[in-house]
Coordinates of C-alpha atoms in Angstrom, one line a residue:
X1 CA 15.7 144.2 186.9
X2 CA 14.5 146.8 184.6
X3 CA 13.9 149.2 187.1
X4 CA 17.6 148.7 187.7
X5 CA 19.1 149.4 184.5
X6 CA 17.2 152.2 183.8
X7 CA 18.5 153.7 187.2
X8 CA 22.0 152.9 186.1
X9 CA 22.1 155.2 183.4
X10 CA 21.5 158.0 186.0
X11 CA 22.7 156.7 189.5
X12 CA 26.4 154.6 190.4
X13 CA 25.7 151.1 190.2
X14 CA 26.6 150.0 193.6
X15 CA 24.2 151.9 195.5
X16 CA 21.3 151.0 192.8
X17 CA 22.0 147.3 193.5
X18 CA 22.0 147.5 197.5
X19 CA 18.8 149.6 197.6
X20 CA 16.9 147.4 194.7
X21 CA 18.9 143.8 196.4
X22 CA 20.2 142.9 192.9
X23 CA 24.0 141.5 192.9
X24 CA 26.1 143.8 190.9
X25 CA 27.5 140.7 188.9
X26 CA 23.6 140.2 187.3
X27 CA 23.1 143.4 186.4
X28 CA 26.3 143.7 184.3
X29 CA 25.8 140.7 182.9
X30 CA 22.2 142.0 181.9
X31 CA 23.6 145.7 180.8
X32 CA 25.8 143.9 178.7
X33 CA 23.7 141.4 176.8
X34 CA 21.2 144.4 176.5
X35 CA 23.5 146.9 175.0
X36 CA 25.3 144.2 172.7
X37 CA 28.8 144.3 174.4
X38 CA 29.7 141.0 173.1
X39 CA 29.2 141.8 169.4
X40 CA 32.5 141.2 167.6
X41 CA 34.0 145.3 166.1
X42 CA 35.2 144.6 162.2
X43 CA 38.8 144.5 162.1
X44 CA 40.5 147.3 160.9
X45 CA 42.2 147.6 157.5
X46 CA 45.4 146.6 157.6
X47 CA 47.6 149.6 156.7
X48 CA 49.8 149.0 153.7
X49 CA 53.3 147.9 153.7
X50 CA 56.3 150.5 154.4
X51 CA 58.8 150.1 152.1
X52 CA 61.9 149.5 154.3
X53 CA 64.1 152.8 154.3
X54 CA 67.5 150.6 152.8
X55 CA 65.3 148.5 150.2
X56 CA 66.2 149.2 146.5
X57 CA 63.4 151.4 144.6
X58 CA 61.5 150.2 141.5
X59 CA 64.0 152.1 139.2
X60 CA 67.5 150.2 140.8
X61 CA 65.4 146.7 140.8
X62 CA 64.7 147.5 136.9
X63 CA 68.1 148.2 136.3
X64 CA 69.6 145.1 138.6
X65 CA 67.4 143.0 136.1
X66 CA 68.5 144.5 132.8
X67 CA 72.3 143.8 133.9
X68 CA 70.8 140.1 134.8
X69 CA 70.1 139.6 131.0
X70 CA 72.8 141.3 129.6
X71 CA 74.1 138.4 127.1
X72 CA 77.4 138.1 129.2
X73 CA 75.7 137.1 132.5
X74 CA 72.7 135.0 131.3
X75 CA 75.1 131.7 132.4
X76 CA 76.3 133.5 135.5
X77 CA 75.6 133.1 138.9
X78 CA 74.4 136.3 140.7
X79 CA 77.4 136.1 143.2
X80 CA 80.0 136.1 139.7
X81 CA 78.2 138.9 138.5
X82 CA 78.4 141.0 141.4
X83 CA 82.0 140.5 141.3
X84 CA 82.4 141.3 137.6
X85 CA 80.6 144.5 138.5
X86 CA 82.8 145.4 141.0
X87 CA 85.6 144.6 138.8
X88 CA 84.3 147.6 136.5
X89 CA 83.9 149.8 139.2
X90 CA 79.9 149.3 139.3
X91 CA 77.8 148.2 142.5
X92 CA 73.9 147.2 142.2
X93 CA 72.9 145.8 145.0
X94 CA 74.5 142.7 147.0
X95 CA 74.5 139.1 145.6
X96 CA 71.9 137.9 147.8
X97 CA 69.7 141.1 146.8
X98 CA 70.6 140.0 143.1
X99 CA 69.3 136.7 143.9
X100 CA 66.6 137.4 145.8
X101 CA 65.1 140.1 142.5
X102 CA 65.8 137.1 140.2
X103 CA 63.7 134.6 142.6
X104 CA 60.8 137.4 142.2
X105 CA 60.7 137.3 138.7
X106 CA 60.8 133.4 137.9
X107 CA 64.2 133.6 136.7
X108 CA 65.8 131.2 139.4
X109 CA 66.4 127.5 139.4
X110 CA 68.2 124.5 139.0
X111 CA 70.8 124.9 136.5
X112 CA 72.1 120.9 137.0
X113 CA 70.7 118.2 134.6
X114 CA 68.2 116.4 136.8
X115 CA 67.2 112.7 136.6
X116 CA 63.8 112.5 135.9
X117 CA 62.1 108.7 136.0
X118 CA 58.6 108.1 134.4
X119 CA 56.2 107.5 136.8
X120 CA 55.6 103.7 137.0
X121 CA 51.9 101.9 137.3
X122 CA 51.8 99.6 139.9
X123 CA 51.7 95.7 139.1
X124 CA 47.3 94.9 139.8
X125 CA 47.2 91.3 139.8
X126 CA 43.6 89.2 140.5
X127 CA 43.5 85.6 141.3
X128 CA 40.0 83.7 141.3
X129 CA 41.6 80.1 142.3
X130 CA 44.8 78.6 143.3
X131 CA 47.5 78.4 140.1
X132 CA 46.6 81.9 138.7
X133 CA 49.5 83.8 140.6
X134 CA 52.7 82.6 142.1
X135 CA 54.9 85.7 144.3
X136 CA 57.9 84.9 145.1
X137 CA 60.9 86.4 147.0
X138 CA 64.4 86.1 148.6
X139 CA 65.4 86.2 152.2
X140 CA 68.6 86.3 154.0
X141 CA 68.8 84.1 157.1
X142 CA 71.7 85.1 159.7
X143 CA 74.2 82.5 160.6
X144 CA 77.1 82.5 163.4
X145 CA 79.7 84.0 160.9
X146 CA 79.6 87.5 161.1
X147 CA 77.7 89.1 157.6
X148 CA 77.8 85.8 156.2
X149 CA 73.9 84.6 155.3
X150 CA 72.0 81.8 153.7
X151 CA 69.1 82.7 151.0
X152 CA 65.9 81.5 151.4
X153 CA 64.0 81.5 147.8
X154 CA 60.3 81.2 148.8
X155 CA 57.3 81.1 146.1
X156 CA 53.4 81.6 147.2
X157 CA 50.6 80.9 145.4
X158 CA 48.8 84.5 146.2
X159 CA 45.0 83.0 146.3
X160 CA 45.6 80.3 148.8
X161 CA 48.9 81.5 150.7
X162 CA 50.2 77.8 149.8
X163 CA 54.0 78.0 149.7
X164 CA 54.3 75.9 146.4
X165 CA 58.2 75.6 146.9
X166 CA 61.3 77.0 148.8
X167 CA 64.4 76.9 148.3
X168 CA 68.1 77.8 150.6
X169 CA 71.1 78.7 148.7
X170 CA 74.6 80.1 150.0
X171 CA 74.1 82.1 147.1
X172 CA 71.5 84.5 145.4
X173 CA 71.7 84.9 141.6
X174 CA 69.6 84.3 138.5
X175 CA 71.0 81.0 137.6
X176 CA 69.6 79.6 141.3
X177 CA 66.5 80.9 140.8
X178 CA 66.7 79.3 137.0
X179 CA 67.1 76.1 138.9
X180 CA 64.2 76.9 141.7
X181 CA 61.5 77.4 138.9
X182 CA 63.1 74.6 137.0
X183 CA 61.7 72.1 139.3
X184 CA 58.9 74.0 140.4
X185 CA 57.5 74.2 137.1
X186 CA 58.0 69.8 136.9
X187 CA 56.7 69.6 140.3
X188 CA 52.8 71.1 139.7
X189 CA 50.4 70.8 137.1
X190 CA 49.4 74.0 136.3
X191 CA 48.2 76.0 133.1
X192 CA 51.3 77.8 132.0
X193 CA 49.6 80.1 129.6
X194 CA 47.5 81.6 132.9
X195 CA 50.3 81.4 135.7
X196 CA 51.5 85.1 136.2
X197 CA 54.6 84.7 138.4
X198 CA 55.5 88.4 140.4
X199 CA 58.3 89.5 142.1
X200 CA 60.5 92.3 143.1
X201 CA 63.0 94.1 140.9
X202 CA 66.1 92.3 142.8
X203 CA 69.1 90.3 139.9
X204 CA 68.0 87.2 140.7
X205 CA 64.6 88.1 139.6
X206 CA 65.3 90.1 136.6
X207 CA 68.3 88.4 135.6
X208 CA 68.6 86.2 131.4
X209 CA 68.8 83.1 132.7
X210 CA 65.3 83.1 135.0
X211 CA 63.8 85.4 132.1
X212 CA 64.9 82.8 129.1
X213 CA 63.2 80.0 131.3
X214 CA 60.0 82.0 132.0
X215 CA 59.4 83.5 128.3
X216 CA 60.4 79.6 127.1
X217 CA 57.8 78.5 129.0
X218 CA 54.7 81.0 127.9
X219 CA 54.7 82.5 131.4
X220 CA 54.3 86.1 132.3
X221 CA 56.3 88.0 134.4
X222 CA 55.1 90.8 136.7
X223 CA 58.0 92.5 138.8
X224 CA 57.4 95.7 141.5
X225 CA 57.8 99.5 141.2
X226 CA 61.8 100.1 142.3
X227 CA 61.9 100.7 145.9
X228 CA 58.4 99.4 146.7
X229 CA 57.8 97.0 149.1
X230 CA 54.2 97.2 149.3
X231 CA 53.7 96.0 145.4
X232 CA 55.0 92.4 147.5
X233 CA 53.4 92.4 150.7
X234 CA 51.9 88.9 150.6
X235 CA 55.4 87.4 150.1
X236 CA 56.8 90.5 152.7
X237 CA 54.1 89.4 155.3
X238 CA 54.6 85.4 154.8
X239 CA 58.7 86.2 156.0
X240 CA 57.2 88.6 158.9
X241 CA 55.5 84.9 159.6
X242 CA 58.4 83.0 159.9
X243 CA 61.0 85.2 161.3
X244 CA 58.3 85.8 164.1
X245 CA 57.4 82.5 165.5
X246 CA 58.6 81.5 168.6
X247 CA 60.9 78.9 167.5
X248 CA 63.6 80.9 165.2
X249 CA 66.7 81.0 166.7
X250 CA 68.6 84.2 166.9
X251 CA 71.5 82.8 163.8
X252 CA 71.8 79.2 162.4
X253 CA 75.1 77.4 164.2
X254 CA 74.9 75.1 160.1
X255 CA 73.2 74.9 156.9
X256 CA 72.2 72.1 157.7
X257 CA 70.2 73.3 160.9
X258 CA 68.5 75.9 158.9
X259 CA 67.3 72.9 155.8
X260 CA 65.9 71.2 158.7
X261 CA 63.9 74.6 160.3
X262 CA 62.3 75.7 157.2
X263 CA 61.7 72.4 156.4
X264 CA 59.7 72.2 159.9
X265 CA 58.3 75.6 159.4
X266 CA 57.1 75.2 156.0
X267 CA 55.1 72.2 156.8
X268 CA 53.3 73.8 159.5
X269 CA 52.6 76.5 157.5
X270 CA 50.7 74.9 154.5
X271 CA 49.1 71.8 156.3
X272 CA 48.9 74.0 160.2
X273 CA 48.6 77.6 160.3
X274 CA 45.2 78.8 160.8
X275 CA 45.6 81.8 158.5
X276 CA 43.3 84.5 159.3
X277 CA 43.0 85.9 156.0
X278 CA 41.6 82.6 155.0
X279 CA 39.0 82.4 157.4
X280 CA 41.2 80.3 159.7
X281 CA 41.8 77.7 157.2
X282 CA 45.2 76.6 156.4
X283 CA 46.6 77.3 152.9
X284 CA 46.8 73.8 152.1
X285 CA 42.7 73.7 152.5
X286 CA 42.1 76.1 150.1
X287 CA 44.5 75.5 147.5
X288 CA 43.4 71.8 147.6
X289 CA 40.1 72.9 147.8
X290 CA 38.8 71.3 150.7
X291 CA 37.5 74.5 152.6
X292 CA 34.1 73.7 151.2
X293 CA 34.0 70.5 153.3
X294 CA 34.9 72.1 156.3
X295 CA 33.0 74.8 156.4
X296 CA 29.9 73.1 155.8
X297 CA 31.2 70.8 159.3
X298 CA 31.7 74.2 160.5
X299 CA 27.9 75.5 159.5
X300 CA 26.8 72.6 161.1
X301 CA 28.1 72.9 164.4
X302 CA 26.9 76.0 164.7
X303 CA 23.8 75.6 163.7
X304 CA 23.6 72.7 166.3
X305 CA 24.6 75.2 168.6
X306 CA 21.9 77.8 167.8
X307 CA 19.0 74.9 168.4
X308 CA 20.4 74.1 171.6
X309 CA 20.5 77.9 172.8
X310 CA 19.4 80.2 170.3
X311 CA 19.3 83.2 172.8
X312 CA 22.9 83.3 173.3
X313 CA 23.2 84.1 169.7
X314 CA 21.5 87.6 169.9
X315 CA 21.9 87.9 166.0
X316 CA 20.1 85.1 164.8
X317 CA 21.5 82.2 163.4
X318 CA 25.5 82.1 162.9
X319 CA 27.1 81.7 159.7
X320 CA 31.0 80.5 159.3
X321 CA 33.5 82.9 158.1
X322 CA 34.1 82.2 154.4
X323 CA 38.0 83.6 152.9
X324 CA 37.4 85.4 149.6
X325 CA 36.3 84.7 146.4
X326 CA 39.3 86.9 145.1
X327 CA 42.2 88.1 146.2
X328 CA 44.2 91.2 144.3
X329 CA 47.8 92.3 144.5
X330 CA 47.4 96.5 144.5
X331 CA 43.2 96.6 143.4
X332 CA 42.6 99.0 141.9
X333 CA 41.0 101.6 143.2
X334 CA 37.2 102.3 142.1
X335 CA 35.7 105.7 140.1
X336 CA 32.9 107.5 142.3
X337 CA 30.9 106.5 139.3
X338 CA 31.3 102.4 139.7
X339 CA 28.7 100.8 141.3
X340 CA 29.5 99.4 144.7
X341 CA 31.2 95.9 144.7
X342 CA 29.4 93.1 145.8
X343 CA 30.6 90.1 148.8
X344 CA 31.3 88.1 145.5
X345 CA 34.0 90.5 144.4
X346 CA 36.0 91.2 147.4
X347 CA 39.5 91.8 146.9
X348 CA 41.5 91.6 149.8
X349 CA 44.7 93.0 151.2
X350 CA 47.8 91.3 152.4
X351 CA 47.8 91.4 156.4

């Protein structure tokens, strides 16, 4: 092969490949990883921009600028002042020339009054146990009149997923929801001073009456940022729940026929649903605070299981699921500099 290139420099390469048997594919290939053909050339330097033959010089854009912030056009719009110009028998440059020197030099923008809004923290709210956090929302159910709907006032307690009350109303207003919390409030025995009670930003919620009751009673109020769903997703996902199970009809023919659906529903829910969150436990086992009983059946079961054919568990002995010890509404997030959270402190998200 090196007999070949050297005769290339001298001889055709054809010819050298027949007489030496060498296929003329090989011996580029060769020449040209030998000479470094494939080395990448520096670019060239990019030749500086031409100035286009009808663009203004830097002596007409000076002057365009000083008429800009002559004290009679400072409040004018570039197009006016064109126009005054003419008027006076002076031409610059055309308005979008004008505007497009001003843009240049920082001196274009909004001339409106804008809305600004502060920027808003969102609600971070940490339950340990049942009774520490209620969320609550409103729902419209459809009927058979045409844009006519029935409101569904629904309140979860965020650490267990119980539903602690509901409530359906023709109507949606702060003196119903008054009345909801009224009863709720008689109905469970809870520590006022600790229940934080969170909802959106809707009138029912944020309406006197509701607010009197709750600042009567010693209990905070935590609401979401405007327009945020997300800052209510457990009570957003518990109505993705119910409007997705099999059984709910397309409208409600009565009132009456939707009392005695929810009714139905909300029973399953509490005492039925295996919620996956939990660790399949329903919500009325934690927030009665039996899941310690069954998952130790559960722990024993398996464990039965793993004597009887410990090689089908290839990981060594099984352990139950276990739902967390805390659950946060929008945790926050953690510095670099935090240490790692533990299995203890796992906040969890609404599915």
């Amino acid at each position: 092969m090196n007999l070949a290139l050297e005769a290339r420099r001298q001889l055709p390469t054809r010819p050298v490949c027949r007489a030496l048997h060498v296929a003329p594919a090989t011996l580029y290939r060769k020449a040209a990883v030998k000479e470094d053909a494939f080395s990448i050339p520096s670019p060239p330097e990019a030749a500086p921009p031409r100035q286009h033959h009808r663009a203004l010089s830097g002596k007409e854009r000076e002057a365009v600028l000083a008429v800009a912030h002559e004290d009679r056009f400072v409040d004018m719009a570039p197009a006016a002042i064109c126009a005054t110009l003419l008027d006076e028998g002076r031409y610059l440059c055309s308005a979008r020339t004008m505007y497009r020197i001003l843009k240049e030099n920082g001196e274009v923008r909004e001339r409106r009054r804008q809305a600004t809004h502060p920027r808003r923290d969102p609600p971070e709210l940490l339950a340990t146990g049942p009774g520490q956090v209620w969320t609550w929302d409103i729902t419209h159910l459809r009927t058979s009149v045409k844009g006519a709907t029935l409101k569904l006032y629904v309140c979860m307690d965020l650490f267990s997923r119980f539903i602690v009350g509901w409530y359906l109303s023709r109507s949606e207003s702060a003196a119903e929801a008054r009345h909801f919390f009224e009863t709720l409030v008689e109905r469970h025995d809870i520590d006022k001073q600790e229940l934080v009670i969170h909802a959106d930003n809707g009138g029912a919620m944020r309406g006197r009456p509701l607010t009197d009751l709750l600042e009567s009673l010693g209990i905070e109020r935590s609401h979401s940022r405007p327009r945020t769903s997300n800052d209510n997703a457990f009570s957003e996902s518990q109505f993705k729940t119910m409007k997705y199970r099999p059984t709910y009809p397309r409208w409600f023919e009565t009132e009456a026929e939707a009392l005695g659906w929810c009714r139905k529903f909300f029973e399953w829910y509490n005492n039925d649903h295996r919620h996956e969150s939990l660790a399949l436990l329903t919500p009325a086992d934690v927030h009665s605070g039996a899941a310690q009983e069954k998952l130790e059946v559960r722990a024993e079961t398996l464990a039965a299981a793993y004597e009887m054919t410990p090689g089908r568990f290839v990981k060594g002995k099984p352990t139950p699921k276990r739902p967390p010890t805390t659950v946060a509404l929008n945790p926050p997030k953690p510095h670099r500099s935090d240490p790692p959270q533990g299995a203890t402190q796992l906040q969890e998200v609404a599915k």
